[in-house]
PDB file of N, CA and C in Angstrom:
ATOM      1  N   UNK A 611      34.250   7.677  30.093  1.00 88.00           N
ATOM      2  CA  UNK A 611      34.465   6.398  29.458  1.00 88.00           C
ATOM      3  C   UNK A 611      33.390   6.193  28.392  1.00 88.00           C
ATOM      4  N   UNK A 612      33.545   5.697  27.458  1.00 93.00           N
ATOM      5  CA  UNK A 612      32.333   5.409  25.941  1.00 93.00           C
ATOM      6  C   UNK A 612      32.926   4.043  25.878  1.00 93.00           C
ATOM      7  N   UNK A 613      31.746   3.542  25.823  1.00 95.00           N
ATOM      8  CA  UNK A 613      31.810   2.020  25.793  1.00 95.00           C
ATOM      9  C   UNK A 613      31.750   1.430  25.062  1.00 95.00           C
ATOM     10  N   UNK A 614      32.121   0.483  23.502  1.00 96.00           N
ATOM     11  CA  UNK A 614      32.380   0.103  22.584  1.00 96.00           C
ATOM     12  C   UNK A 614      31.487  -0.953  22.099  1.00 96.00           C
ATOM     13  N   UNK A 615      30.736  -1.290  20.923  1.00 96.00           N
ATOM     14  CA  UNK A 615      30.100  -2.182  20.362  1.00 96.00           C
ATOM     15  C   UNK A 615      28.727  -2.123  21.036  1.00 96.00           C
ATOM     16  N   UNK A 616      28.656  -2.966  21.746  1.00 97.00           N
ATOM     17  CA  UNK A 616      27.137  -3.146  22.658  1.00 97.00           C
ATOM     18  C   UNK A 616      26.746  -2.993  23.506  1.00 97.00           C
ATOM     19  N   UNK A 617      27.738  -2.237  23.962  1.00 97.00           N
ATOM     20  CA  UNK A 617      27.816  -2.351  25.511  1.00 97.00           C
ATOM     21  C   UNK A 617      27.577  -0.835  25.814  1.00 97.00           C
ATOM     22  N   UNK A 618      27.047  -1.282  27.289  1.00 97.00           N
ATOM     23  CA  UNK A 618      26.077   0.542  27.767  1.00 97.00           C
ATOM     24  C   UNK A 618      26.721   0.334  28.880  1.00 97.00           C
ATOM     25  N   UNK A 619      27.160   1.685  29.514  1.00 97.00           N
ATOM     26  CA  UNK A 619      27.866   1.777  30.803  1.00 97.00           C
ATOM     27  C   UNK A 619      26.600   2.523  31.765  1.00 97.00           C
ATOM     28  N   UNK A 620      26.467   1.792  32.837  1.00 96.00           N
ATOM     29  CA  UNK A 620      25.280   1.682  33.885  1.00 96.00           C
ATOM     30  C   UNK A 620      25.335   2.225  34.857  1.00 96.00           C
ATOM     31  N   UNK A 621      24.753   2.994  35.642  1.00 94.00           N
ATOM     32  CA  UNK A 621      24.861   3.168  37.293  1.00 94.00           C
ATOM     33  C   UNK A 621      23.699   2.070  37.668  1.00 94.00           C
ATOM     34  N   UNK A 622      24.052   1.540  38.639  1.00 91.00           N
ATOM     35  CA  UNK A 622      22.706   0.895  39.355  1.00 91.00           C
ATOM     36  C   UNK A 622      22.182   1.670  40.349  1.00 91.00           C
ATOM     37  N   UNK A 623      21.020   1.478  40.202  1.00 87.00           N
ATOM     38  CA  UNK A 623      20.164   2.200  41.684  1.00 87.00           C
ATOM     39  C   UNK A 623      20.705   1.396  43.186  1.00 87.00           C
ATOM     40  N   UNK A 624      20.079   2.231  44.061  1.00 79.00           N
ATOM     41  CA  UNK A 624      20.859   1.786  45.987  1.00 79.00           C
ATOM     42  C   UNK A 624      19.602   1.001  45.687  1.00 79.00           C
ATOM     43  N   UNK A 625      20.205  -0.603  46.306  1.00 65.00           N
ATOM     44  CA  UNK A 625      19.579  -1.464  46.702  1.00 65.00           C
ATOM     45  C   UNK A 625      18.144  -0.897  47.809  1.00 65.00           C
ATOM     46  N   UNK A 626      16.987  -1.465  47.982  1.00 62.00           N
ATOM     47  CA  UNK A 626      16.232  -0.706  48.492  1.00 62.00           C
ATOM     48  C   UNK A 626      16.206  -1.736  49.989  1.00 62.00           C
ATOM     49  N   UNK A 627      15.541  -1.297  51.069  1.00 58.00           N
ATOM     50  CA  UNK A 627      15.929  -1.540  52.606  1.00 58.00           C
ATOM     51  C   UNK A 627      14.862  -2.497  52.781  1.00 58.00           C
ATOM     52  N   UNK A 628      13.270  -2.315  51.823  1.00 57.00           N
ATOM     53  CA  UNK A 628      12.016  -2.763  52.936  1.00 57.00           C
ATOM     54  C   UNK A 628      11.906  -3.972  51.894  1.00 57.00           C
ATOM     55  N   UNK A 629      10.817  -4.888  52.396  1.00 57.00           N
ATOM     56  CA  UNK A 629      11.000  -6.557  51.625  1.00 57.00           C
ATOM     57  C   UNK A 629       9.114  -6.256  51.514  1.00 57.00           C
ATOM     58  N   UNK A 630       8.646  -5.762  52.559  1.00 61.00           N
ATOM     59  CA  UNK A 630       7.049  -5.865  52.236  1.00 61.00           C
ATOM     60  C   UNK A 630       7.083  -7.309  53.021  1.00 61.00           C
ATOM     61  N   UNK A 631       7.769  -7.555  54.040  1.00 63.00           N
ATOM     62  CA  UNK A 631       7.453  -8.582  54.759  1.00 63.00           C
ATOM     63  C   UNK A 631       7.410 -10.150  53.802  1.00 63.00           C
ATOM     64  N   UNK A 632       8.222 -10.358  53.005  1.00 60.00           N
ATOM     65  CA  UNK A 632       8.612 -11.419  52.319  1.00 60.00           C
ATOM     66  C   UNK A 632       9.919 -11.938  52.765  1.00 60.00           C
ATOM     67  N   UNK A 633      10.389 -12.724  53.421  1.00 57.00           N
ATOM     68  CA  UNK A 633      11.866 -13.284  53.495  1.00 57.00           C
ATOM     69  C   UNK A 633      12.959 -13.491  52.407  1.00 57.00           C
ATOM     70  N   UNK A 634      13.796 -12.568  52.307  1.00 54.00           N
ATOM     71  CA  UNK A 634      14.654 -12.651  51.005  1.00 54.00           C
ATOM     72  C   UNK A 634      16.403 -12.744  51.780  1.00 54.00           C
ATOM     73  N   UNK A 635      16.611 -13.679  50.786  1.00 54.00           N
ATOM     74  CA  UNK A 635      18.032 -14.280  51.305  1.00 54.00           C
ATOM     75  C   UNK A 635      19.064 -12.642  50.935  1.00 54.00           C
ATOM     76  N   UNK A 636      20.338 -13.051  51.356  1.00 53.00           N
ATOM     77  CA  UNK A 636      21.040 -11.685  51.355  1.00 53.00           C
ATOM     78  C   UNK A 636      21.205 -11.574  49.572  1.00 53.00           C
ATOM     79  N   UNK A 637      21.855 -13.089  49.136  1.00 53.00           N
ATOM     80  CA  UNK A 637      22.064 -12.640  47.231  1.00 53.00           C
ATOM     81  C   UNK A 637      20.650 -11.889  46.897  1.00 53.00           C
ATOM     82  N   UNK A 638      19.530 -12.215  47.291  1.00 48.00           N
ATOM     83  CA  UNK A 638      18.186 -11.342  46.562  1.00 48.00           C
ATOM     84  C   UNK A 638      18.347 -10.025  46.870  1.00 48.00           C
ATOM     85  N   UNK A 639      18.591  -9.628  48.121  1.00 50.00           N
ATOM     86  CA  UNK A 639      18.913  -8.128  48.491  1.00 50.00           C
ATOM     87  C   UNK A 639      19.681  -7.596  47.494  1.00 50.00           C
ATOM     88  N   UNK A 640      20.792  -8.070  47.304  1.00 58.00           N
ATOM     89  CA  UNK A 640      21.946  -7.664  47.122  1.00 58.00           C
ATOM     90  C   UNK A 640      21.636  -7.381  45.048  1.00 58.00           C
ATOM     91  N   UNK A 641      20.672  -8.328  44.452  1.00 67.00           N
ATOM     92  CA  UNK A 641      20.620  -7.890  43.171  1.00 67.00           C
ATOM     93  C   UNK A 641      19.526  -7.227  42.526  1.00 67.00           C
ATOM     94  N   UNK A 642      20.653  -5.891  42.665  1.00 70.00           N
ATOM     95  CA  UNK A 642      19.836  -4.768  41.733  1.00 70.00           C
ATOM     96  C   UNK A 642      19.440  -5.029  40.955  1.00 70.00           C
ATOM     97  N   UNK A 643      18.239  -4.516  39.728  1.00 86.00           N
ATOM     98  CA  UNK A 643      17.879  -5.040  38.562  1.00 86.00           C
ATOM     99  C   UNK A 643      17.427  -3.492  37.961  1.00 86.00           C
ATOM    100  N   UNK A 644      17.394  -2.415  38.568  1.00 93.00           N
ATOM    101  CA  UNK A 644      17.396  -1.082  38.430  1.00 93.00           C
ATOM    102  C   UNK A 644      18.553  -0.486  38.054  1.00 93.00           C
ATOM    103  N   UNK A 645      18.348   0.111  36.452  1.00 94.00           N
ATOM    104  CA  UNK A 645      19.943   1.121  36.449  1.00 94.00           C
ATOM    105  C   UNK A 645      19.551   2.348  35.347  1.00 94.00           C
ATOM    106  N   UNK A 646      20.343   3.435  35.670  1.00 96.00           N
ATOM    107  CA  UNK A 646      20.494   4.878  34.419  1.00 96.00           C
ATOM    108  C   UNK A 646      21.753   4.016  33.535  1.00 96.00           C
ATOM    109  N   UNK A 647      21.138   4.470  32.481  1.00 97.00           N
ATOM    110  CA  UNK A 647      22.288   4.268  31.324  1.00 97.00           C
ATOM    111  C   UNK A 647      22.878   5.673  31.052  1.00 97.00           C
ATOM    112  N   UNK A 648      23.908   5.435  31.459  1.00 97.00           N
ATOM    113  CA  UNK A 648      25.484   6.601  31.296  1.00 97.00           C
ATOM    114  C   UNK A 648      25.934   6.848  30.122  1.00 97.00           C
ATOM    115  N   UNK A 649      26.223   5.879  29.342  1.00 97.00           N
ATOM    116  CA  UNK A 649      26.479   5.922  27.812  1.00 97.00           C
ATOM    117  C   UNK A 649      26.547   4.584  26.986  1.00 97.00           C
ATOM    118  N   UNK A 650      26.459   4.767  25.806  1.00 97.00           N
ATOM    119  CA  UNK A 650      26.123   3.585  24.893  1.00 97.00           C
ATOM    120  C   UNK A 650      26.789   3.877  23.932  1.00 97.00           C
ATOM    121  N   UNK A 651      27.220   2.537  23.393  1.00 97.00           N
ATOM    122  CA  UNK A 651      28.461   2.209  22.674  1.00 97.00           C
ATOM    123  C   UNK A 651      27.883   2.143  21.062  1.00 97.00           C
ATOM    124  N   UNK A 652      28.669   1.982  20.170  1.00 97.00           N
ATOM    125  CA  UNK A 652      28.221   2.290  18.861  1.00 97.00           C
ATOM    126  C   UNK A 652      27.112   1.427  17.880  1.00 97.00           C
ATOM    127  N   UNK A 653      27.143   0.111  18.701  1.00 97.00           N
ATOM    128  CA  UNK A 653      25.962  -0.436  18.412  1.00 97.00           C
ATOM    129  C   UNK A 653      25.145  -0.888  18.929  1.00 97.00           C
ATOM    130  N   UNK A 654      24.697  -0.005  19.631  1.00 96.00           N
ATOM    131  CA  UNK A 654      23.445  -0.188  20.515  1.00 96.00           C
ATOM    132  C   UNK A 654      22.548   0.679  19.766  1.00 96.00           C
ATOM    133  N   UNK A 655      21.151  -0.142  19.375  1.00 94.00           N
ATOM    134  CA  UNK A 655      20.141   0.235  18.629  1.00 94.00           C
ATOM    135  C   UNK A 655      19.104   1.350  19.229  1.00 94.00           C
ATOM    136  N   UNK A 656      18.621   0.165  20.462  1.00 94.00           N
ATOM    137  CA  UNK A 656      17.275   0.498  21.218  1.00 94.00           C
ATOM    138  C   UNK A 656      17.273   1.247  22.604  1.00 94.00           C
ATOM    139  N   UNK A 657      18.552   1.690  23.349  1.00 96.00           N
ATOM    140  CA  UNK A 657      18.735   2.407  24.071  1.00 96.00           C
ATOM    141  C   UNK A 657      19.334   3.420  23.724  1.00 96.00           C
ATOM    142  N   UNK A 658      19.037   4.498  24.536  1.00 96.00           N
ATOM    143  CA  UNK A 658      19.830   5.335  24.543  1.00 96.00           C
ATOM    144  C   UNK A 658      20.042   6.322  26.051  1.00 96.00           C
ATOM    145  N   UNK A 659      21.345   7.260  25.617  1.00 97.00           N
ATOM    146  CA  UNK A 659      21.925   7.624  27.025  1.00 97.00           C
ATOM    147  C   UNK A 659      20.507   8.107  28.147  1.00 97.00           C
ATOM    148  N   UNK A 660      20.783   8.237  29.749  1.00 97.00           N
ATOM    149  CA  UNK A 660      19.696   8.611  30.142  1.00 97.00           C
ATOM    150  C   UNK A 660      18.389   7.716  30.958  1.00 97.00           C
ATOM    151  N   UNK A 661      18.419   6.859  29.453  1.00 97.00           N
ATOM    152  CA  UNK A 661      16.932   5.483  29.908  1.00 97.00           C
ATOM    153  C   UNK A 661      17.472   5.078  31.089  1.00 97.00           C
ATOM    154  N   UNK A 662      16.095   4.547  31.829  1.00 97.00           N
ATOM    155  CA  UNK A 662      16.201   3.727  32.880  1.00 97.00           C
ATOM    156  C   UNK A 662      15.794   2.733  32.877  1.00 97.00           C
ATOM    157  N   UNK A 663      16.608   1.628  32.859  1.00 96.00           N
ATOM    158  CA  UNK A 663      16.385  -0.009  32.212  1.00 96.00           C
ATOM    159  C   UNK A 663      16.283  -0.787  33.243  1.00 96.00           C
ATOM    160  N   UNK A 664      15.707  -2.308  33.428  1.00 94.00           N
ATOM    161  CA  UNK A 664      15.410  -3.301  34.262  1.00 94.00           C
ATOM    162  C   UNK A 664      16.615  -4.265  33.364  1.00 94.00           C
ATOM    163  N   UNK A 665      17.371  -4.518  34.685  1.00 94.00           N
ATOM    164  CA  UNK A 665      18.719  -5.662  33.760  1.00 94.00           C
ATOM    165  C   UNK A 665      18.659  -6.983  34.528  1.00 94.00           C
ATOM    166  N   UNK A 666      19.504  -7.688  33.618  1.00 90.00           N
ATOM    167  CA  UNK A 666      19.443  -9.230  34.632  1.00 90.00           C
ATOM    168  C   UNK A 666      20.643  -8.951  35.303  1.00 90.00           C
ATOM    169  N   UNK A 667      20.432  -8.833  36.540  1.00 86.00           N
ATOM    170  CA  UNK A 667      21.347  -8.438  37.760  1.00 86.00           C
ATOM    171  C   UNK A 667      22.551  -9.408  37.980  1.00 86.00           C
ATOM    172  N   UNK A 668      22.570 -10.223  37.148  1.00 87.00           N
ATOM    173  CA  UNK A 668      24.161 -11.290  37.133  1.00 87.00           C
ATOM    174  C   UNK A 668      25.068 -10.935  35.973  1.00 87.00           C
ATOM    175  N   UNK A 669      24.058 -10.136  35.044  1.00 91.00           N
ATOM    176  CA  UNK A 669      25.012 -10.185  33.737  1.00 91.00           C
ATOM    177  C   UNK A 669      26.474  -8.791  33.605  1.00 91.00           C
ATOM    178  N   UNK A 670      26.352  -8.059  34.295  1.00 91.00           N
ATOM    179  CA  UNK A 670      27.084  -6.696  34.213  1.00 91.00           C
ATOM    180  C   UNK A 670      28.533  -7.340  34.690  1.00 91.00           C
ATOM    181  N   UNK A 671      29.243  -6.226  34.527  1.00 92.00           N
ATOM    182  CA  UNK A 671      30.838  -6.371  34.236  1.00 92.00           C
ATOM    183  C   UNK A 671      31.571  -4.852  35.513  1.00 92.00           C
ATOM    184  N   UNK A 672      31.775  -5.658  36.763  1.00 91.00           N
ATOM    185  CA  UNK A 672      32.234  -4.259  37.286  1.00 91.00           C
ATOM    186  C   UNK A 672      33.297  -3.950  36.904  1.00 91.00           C
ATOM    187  N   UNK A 673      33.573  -2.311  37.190  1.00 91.00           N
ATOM    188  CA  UNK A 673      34.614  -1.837  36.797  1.00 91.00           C
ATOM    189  C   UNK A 673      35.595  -1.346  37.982  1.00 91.00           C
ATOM    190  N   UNK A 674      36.753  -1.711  38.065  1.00 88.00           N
ATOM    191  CA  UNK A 674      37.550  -1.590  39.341  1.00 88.00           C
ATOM    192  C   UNK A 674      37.715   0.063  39.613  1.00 88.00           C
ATOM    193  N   UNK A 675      37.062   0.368  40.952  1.00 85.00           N
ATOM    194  CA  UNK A 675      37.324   1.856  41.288  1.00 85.00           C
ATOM    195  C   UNK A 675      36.162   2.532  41.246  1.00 85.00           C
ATOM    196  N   UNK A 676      35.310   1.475  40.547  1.00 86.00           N
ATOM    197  CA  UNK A 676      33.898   2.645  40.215  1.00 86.00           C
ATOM    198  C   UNK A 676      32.644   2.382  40.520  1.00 86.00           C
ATOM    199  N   UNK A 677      31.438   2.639  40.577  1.00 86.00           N
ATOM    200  CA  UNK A 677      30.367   2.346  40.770  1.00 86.00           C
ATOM    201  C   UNK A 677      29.459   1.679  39.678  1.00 86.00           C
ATOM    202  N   UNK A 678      30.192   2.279  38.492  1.00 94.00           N
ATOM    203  CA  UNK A 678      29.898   2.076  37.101  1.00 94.00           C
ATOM    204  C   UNK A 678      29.729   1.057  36.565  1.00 94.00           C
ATOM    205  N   UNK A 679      28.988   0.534  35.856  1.00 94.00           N
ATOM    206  CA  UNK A 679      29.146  -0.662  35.385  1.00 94.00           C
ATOM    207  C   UNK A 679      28.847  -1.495  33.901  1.00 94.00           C
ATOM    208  N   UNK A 680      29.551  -2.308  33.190  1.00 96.00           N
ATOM    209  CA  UNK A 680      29.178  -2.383  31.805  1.00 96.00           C
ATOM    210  C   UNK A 680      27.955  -3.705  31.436  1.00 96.00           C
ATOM    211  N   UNK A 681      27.288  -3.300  30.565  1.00 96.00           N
ATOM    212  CA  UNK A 681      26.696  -4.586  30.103  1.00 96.00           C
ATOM    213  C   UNK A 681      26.077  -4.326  28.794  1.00 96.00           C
ATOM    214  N   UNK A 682      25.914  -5.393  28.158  1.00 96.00           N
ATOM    215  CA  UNK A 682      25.336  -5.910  26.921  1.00 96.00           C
ATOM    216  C   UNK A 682      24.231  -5.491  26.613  1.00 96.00           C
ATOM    217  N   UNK A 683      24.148  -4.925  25.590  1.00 96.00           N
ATOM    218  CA  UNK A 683      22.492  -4.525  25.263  1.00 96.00           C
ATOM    219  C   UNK A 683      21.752  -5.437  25.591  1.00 96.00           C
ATOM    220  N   UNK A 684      22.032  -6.827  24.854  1.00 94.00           N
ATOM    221  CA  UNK A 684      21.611  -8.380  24.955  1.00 94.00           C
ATOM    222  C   UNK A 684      20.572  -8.559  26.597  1.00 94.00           C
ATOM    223  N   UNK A 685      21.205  -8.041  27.587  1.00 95.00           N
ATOM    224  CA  UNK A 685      20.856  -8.279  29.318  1.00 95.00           C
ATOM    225  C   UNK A 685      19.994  -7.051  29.575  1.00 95.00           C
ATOM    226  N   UNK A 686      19.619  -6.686  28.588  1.00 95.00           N
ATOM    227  CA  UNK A 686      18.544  -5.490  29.067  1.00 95.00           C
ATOM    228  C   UNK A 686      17.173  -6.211  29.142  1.00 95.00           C
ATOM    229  N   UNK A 687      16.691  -6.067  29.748  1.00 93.00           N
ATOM    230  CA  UNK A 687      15.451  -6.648  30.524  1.00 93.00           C
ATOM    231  C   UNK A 687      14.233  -5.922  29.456  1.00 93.00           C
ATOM    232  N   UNK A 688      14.241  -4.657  29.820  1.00 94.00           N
ATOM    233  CA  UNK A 688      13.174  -4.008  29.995  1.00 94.00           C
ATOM    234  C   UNK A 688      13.297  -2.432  29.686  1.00 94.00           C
ATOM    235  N   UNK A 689      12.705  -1.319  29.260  1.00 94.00           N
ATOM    236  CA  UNK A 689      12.627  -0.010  29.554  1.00 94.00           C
ATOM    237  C   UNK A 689      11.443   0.699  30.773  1.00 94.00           C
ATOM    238  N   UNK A 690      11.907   1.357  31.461  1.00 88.00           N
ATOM    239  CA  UNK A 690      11.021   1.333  32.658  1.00 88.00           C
ATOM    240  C   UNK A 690      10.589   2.405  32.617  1.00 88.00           C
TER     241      UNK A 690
END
């Protein structure tokens, strides 16, 4: 799949198990903010395929069937 305009197609990392003894509700578990970028669409400037980016974990777009996932250059956090 090549993803069009701005958009970078994502794997997210496995949620991780240990908290470090902090109480976190299940939505905190549950949002990744870790992902590989799979591929990037034609106008995406500052990433590229490969990077491993910090995203805002509400903004992505799942894709039915897959693990994969799309989002906006715009929701990139970070390069890690």
């Amino acid at each position: 799949m090549k993803p069009l305009r701005d958009l970078l197609l994502i794997e997210l990392d496995k949620p991780e198990d240990k908290t470090n003894g902090i109480f976190m509700t299940k939505a905190w578990e549950d949002a990744v903010t870790l992902a590989t970028v799979i591929e990037v669409g034609a106008k995406v400037k500052d990433i590229k395929k490969g990077d491993r980016i910090h995203i805002n974990p509400y903004a992505y777009i799942d894709l039915t069937g897959s693990e994969q996932k799309l989002i906006r250059e715009g929701d990139v956090l970070a390069h890690v």
